[in-house]
Short mmCIF file of C-alpha atoms in Angstrom, two decimals:
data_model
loop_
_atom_site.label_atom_id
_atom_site.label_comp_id
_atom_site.label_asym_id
_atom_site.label_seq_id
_atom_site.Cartn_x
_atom_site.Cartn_y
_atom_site.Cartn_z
CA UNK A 183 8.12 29.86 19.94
CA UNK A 184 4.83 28.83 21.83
CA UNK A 185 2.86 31.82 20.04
CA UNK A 186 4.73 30.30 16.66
CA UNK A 187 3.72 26.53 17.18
CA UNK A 188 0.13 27.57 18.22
CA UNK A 189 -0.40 29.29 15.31
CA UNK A 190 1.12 26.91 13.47
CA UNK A 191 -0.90 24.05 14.71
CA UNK A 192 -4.48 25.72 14.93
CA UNK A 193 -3.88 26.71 11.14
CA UNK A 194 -2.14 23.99 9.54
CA UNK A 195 -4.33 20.98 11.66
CA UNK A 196 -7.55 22.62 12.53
CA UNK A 197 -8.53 19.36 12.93
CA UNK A 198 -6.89 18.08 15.97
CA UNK A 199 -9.14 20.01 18.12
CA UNK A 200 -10.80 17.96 20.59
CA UNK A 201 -8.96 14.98 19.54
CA UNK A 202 -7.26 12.33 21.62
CA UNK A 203 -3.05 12.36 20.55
CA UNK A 204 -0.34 10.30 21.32
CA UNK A 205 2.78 11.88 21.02
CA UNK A 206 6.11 10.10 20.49
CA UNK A 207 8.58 10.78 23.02
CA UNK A 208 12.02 9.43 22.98
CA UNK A 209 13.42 11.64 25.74
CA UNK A 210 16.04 13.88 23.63
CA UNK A 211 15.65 17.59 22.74
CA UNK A 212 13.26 17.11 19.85
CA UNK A 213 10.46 15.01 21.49
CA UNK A 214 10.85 17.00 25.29
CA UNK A 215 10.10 20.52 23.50
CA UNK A 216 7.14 18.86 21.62
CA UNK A 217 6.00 17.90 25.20
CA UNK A 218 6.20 20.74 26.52
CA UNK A 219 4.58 22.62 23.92
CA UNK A 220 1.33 20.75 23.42
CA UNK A 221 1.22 20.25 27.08
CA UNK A 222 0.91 23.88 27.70
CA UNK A 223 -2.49 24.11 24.62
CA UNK A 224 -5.86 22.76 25.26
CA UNK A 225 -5.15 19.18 23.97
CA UNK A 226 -5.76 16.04 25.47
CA UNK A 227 -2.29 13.90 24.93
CA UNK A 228 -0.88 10.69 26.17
CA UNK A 229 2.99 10.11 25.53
CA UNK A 230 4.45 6.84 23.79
CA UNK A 231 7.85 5.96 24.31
CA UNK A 232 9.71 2.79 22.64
CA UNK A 233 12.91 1.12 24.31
CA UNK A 234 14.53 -0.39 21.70
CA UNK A 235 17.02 -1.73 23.96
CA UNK A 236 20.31 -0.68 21.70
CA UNK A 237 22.60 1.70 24.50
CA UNK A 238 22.31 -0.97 27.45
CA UNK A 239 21.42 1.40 30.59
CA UNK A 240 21.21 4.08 28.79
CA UNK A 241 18.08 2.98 27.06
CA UNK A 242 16.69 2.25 30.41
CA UNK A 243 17.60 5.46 31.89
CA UNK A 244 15.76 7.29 28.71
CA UNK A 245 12.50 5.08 29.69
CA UNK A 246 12.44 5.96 33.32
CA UNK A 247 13.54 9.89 32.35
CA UNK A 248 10.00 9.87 30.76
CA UNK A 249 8.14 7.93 33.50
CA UNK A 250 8.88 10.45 35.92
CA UNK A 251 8.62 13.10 33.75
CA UNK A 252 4.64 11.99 33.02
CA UNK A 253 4.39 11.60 36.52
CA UNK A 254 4.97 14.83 37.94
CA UNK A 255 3.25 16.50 35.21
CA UNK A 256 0.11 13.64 35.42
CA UNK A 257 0.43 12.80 31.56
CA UNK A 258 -0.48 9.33 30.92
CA UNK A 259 2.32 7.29 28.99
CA UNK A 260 2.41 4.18 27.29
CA UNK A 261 6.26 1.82 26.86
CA UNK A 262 7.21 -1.19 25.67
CA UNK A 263 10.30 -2.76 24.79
CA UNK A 264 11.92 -4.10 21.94
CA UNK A 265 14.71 -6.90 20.90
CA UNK A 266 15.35 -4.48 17.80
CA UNK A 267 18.64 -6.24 16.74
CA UNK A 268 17.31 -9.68 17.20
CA UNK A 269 14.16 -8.65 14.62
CA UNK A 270 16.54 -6.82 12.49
CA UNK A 271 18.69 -10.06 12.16
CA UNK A 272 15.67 -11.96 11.60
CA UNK A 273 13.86 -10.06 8.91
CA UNK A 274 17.61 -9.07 7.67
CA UNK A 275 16.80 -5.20 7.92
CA UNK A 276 19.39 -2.71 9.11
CA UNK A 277 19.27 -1.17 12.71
CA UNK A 278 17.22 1.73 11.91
CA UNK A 279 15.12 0.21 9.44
CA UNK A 280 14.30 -2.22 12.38
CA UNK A 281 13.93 0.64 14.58
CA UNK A 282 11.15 2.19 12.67
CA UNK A 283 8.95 -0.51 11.47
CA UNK A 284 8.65 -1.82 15.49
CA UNK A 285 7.98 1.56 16.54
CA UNK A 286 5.38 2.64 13.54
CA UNK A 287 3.30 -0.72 13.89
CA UNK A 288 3.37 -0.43 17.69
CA UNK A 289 2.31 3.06 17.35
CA UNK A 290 -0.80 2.09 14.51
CA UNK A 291 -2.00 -0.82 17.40
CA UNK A 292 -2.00 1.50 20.14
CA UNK A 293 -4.58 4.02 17.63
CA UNK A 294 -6.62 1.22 17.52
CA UNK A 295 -6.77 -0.42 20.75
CA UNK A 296 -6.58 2.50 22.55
CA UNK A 297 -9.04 4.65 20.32
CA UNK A 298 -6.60 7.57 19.99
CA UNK A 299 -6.90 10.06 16.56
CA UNK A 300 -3.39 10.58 16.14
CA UNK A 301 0.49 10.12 16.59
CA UNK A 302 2.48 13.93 17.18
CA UNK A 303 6.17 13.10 16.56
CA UNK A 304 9.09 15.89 16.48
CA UNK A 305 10.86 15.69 13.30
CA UNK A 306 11.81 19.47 12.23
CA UNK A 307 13.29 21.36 9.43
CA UNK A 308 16.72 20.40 10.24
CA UNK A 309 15.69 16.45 10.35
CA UNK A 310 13.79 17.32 6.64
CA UNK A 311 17.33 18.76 5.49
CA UNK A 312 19.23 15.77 6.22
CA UNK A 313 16.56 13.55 4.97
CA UNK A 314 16.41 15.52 1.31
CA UNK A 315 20.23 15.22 1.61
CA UNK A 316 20.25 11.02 2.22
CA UNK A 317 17.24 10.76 -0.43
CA UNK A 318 19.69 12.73 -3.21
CA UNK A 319 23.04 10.81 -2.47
CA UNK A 320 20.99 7.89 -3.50
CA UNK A 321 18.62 9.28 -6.27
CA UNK A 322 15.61 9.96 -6.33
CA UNK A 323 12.67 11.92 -7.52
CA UNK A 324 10.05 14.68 -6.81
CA UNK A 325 8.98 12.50 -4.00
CA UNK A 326 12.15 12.38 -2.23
CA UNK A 327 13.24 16.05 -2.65
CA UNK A 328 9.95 17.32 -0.85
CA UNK A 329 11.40 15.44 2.35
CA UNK A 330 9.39 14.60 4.99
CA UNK A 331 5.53 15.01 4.67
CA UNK A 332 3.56 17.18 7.13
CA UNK A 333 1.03 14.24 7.32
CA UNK A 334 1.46 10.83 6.40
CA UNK A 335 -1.82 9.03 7.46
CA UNK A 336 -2.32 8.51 10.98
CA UNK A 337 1.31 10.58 11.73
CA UNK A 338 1.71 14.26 12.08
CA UNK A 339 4.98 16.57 12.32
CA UNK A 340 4.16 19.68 13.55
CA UNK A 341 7.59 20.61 14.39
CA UNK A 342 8.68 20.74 10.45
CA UNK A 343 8.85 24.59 10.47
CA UNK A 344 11.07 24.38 13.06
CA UNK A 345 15.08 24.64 13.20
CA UNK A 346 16.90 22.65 15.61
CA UNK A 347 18.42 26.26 16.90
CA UNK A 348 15.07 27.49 17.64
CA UNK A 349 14.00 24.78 19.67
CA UNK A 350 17.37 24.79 21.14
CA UNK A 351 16.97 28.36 22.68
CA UNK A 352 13.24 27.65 23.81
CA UNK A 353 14.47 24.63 25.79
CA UNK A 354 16.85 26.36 27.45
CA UNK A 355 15.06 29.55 28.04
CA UNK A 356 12.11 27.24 29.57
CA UNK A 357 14.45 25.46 31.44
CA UNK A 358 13.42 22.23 29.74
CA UNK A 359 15.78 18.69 30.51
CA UNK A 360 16.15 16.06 28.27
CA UNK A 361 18.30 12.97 27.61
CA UNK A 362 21.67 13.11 25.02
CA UNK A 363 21.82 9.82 23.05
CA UNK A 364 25.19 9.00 22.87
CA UNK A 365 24.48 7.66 19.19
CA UNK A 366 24.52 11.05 17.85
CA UNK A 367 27.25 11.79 18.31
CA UNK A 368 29.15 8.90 16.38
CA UNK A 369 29.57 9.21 12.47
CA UNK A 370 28.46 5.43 12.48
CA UNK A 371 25.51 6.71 10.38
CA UNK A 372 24.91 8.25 7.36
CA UNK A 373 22.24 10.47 8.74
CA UNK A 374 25.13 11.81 11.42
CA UNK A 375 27.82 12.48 9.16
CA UNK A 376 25.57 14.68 7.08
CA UNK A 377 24.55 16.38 10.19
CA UNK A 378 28.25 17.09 11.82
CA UNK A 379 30.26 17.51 8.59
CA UNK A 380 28.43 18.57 5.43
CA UNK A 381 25.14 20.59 7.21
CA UNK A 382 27.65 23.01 9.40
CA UNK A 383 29.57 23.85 5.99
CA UNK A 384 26.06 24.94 3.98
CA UNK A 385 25.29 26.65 6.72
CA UNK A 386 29.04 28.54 6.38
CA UNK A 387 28.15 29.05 3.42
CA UNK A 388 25.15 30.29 3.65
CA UNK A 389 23.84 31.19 7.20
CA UNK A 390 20.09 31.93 6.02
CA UNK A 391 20.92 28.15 4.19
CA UNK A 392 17.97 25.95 6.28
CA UNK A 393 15.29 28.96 5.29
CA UNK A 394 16.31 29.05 1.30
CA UNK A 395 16.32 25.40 1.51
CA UNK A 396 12.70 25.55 3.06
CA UNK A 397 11.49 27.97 0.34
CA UNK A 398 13.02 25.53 -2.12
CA UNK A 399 11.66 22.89 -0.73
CA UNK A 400 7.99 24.80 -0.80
CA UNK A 401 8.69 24.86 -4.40
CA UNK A 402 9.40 21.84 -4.97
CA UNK A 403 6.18 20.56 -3.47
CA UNK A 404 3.94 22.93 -5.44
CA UNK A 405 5.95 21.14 -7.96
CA UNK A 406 4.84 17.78 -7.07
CA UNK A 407 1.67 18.33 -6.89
CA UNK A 408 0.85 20.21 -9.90
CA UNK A 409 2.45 16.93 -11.71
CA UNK A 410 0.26 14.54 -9.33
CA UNK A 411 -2.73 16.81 -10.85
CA UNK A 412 -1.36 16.77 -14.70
CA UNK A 413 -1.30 12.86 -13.79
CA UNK A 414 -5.10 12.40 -12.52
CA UNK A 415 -6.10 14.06 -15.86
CA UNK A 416 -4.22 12.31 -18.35
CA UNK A 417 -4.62 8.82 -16.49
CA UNK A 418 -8.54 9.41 -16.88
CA UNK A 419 -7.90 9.39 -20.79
CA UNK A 420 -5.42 6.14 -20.75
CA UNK A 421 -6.58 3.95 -17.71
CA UNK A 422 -9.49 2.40 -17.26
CA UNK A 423 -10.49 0.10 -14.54
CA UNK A 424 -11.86 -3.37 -15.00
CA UNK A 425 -12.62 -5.27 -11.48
CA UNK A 426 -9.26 -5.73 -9.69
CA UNK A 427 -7.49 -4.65 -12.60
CA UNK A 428 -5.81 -1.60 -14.74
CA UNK A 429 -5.75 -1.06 -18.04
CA UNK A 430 -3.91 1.31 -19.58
CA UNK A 431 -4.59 1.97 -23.66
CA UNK A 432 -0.80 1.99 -24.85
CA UNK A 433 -2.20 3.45 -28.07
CA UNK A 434 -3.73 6.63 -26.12
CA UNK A 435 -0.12 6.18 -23.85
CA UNK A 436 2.65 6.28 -27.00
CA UNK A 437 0.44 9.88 -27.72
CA UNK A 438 2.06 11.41 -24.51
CA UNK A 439 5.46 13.33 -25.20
CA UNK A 440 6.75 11.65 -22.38
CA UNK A 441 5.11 8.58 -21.07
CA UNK A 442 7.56 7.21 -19.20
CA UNK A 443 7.06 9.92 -16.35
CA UNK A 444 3.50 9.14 -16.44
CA UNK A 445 3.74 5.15 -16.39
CA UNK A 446 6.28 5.95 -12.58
CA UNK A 447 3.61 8.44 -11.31
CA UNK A 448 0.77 5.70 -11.82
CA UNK A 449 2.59 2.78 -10.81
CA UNK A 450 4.88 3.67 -8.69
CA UNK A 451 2.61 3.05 -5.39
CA UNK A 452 2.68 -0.82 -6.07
CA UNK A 453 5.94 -1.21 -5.62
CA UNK A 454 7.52 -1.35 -9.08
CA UNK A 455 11.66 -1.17 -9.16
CA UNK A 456 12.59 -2.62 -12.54
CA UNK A 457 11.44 0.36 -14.56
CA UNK A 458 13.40 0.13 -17.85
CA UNK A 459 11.76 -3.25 -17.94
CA UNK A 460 8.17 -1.91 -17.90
CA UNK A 461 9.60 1.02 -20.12
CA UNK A 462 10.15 -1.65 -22.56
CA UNK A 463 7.01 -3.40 -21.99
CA UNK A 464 5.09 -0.70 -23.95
CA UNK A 465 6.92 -1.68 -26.95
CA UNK A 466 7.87 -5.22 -25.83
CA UNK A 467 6.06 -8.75 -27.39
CA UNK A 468 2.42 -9.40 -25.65
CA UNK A 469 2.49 -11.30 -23.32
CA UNK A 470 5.89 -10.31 -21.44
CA UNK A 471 5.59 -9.57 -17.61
CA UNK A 472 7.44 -7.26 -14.77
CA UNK A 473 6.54 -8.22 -11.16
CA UNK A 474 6.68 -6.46 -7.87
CA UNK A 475 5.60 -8.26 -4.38
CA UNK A 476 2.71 -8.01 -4.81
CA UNK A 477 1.34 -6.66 -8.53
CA UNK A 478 2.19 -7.68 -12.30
CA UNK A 479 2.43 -5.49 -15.34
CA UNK A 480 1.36 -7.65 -18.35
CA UNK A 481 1.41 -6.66 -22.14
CA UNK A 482 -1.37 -7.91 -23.68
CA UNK A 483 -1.88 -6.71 -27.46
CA UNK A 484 -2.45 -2.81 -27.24
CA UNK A 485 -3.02 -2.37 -23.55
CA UNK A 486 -0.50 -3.06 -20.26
CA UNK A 487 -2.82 -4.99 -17.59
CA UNK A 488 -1.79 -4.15 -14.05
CA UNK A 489 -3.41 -6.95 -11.73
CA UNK A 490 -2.71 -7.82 -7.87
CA UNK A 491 -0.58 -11.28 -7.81
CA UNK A 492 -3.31 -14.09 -6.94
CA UNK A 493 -1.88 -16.13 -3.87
CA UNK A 494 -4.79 -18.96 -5.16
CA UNK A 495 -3.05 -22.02 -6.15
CA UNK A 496 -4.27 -23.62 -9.47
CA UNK A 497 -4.32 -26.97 -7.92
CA UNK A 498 -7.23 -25.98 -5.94
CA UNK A 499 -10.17 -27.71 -5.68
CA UNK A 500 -14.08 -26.61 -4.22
CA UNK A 501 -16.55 -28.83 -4.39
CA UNK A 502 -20.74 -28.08 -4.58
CA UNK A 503 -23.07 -30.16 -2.85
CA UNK A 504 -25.80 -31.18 -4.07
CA UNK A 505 -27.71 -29.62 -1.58
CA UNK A 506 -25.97 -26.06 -1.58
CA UNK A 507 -28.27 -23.56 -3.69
CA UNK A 508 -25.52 -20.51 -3.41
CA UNK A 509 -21.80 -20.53 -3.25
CA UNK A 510 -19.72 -17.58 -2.12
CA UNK A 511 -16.16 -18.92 -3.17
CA UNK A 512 -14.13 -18.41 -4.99
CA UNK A 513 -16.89 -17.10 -7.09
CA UNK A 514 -20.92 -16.71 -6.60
CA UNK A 515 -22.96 -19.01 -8.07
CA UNK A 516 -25.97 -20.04 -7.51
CA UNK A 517 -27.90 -23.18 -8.49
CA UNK A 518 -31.86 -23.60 -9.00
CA UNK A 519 -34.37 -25.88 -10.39
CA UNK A 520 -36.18 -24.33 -13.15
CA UNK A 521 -38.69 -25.19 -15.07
CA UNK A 522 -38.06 -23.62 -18.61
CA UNK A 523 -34.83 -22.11 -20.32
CA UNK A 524 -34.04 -18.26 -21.15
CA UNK A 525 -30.75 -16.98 -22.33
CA UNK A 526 -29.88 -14.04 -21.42
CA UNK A 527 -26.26 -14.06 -21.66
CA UNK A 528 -23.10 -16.28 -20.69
CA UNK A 529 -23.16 -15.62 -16.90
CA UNK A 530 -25.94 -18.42 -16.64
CA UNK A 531 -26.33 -22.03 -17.98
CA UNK A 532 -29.41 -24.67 -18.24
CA UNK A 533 -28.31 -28.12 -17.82
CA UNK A 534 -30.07 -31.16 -17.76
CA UNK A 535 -29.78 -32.42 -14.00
CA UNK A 536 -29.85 -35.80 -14.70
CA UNK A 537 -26.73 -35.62 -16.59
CA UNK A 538 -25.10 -33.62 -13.48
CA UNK A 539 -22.90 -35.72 -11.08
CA UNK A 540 -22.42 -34.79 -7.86
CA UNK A 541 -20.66 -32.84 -5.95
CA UNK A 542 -18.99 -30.22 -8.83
CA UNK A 543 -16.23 -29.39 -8.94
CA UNK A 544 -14.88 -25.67 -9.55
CA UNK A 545 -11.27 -25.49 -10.22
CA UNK A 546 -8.82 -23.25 -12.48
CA UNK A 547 -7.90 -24.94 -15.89
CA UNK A 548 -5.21 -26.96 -16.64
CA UNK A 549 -3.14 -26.91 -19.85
CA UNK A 550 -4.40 -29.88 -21.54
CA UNK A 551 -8.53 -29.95 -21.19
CA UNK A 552 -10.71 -30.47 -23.52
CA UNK A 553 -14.60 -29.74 -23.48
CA UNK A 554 -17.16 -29.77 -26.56
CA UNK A 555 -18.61 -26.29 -27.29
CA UNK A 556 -21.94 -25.81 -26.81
CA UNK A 557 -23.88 -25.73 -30.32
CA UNK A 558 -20.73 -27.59 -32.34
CA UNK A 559 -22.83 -31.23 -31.79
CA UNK A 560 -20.10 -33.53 -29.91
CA UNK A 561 -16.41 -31.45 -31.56
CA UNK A 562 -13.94 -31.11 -29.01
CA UNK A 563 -11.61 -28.24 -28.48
CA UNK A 564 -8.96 -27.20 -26.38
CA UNK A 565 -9.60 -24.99 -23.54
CA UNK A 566 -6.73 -23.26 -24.61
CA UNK A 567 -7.48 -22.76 -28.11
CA UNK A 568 -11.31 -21.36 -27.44
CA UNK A 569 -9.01 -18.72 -25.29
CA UNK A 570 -6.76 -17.92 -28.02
CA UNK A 571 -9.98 -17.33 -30.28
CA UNK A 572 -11.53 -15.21 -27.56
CA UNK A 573 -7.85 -13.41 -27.39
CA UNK A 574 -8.17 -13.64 -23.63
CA UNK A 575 -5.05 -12.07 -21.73
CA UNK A 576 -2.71 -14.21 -19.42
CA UNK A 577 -4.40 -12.54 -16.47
CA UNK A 578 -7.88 -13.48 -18.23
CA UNK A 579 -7.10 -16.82 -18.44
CA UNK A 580 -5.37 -17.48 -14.98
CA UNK A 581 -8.77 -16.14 -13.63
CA UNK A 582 -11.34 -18.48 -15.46
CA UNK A 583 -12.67 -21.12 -13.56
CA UNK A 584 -14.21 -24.58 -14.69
CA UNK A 585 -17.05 -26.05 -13.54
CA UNK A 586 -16.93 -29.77 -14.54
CA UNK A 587 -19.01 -33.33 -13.03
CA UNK A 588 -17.33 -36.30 -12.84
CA UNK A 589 -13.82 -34.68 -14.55
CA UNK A 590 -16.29 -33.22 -17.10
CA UNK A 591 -16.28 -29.74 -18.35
CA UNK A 592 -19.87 -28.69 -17.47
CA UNK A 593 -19.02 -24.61 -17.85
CA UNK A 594 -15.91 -22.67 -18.71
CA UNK A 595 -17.77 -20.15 -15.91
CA UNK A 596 -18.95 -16.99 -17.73
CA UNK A 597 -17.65 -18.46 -21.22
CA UNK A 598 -18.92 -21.06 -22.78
CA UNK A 599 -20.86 -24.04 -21.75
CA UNK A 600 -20.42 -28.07 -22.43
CA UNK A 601 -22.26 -29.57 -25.11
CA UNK A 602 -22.78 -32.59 -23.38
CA UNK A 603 -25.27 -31.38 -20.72
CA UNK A 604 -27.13 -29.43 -23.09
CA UNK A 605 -31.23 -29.28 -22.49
CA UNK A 606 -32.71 -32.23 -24.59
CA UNK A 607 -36.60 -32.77 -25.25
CA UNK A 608 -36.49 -35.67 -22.84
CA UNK A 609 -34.93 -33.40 -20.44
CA UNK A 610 -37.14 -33.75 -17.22
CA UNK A 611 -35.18 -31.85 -14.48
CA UNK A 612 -33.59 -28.67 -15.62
CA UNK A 613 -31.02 -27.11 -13.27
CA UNK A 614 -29.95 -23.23 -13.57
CA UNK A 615 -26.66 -22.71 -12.61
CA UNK A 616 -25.77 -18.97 -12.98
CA UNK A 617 -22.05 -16.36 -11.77
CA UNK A 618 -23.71 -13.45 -9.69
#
């Protein structure tokens, strides 16, 4: 098996060489063989091991199996400890959900603080099995069938290839100890009754089940990622990108024989789950919504506008001095004496600074302003209704600002600017105020 992994390793992460790896070691059979193997290659390794406190002694006795174990073979290891249950109460996650995040964020600070490349942990091809298995009881799609990845960021499996029989026999042919946790053996957990009850009966089955299920799964990820290709293409041809936003052309979209699997490949990343709801966006009323956490999808005429959630308050104020020449935010301005006019476009104004009061204020709009367009001599008008004729979007209009002085509207910023501080010919002072 050492001739295997080494093979394995030098050809599938090349890379590695001559970096600095943590790998995580829990003290059972997995994580022990993993230990032993890289120990014996030309790597330079530290082990990280997390007590999460759950089997009492037994948790201890795992943490101090390692500590000697390190010690005798002068690897350097890094613990802590955690009061999983207590976070898992408080964040209301269950055990193992718990479990991981502590141990993944502990293991992403210790990268950074400790200027290590990478994280080694010892999942294999049985652990990938059982994994394809939970992801199908509950649904799922290409993503979940092609199990466990290789290489998620900053974490690397090199076991995957592995059985659990083959690293079985190498641990006991290399005399190798390690710690049972008692866990595994109860049915408590989904992941353990797959393992004891429905695994052993594939495997009666089918005895060469684990390597068709591997060749399957190989499949299955050529699969994916000729779909994740198709997807680049087409979204090149429906999205385009417009500052912080997305927009995708739902005239280009309704083209596609099937646009639905499109619309999940491109959005499922921000964290999307009410899809029939953005299925029915595309043929929904403008101006309808779906949120995640952290993203909208917005219909807006002929396109669906897919814009990070601002966590900006509208009530906010910021106020320019009249000393400050450049602001940074919430947008960049600056502000200049000048002493003629020349219009270039709407990201600058000319205003007469005599009529200015300061400080400004920049603020989002309010339902209910009014302002008089520049060039209609003294008409009001609505913000709102200068947006409808300008068939701004929602997300448009949440991100205009106003400029006013004195609870004037000077600027709707990058818009249109106030009549009422318009350049006269008695104009003496004649300040520039322009978005960078």
């Amino acid at each position: 098996m050492l001739s295997k992994f080494k093979n394995h390793i030098t050809s599938r992460f090349p890379f590695l060489e001559e970096k600095k790896l943590f790998l995580a070691v829990s003290g059972g059979l997995d994580s022990m063989v993993l230990l032993h193997l890289l120990n014996q290659l030309p790597y330079e390794i530290a082990v990280l091991h997390c007590n999460f406190q759950l089997r009492g002694l037994e948790s201890f006795g795992d943490q101090n199996f390692i500590q000697e174990y390190c010690d005798q073979n002068n690897i350097s290891i890094f613990t802590t400890q955690f009061d999983t249950e207590a976070f898992a109460k408080d964040y209301k996650l269950s055990t193992q959900v718990a479990a991981r995040e502590l141990r993944y964020s502990w293991f992403y600070e210790l990268l950074e603080t400790k200027n290590f490349d990478y994280v080694l942990t010892a999942h294999h091809a049985d652990d990938n099995l059982e994994t394809f298995i939970i992801n199908l009881t509950r649904g799922t799609g290409l993503e979940g069938l092609t199990g466990i990845p290789e290489q998620n960021d900053k974490i690397i499996r090199p076991l995957l290839p592995f059985s659990r029989e083959e690293i079985l026999k190498y641990a006991q042919e290399n005399n190798i100890k390690w710690r049972e946790d008692s866990s595994n053996a109860s049915n408590k957990y989904l992941r353990n009754k797959i393992r004891h009850d429905l695994v052993p009966i594939l495997k009666e089955i089918n005895p060469n089940f684990l390597n068709a299920f591997q060749k399957t799964q190989s499949y299955l990820q050529e699969s994916k990622e000729m779909v994740e290709d198709a997807s680049i293409m087409i979204y090149q041809q429906v999205a385009k990108e417009v500052e912080e936003d997305i927009h995708f052309d739902l005239n280009q979209l309704k083209k596609l024989p099937n646009y639905k699997s499109y619309l999940y490949q491109w959005l499922n990343e921000f964290g999307f789950l009410a899809w029939n709801d953005i299925y029915d966006l595309v043929e929904g009323q403008s101006g309808k919504q779906v949120f995640s956490t952290e993203f909208r999808l917005l219909k807006n005429r002929n396109l669906l506008i897919l814009s990070p959630i601002s966590e900006m308050s509208e009530k906010d104020e910021f106020e320019i001095r009249e000393n400050e020449t450049e602001v940074n935010f919430p947008l960049k301005l600056s502000l200049c004496k000048v002493d003629h006019i020349t219009i270039d476009s709407n990201k600058a104004i000319f205003v007469d600074a005599e009529k200015i009061q300061f400080p400004l204020v920049l603020r989002k709009w309010n339902e209910g302003d009014v302002f008089h367009p520049f060039g209609m001599q003294g008409k009001s008008k609505k913000v709102s209704k200068l947006f409808k004729d300008e068939k701004l979007s929602l997300i448009e209009k949440e991100k205009t600002w106003i400029l006013s002085s004195d609870n004037q509207i000077v600027w709707i910023v990058g818009i249109r600017q106030d009549e009422r501080f318009r350049i006269e010919n008695t104009t003496n002072k004649i300040l520039k105020i322009e978005l960078q």
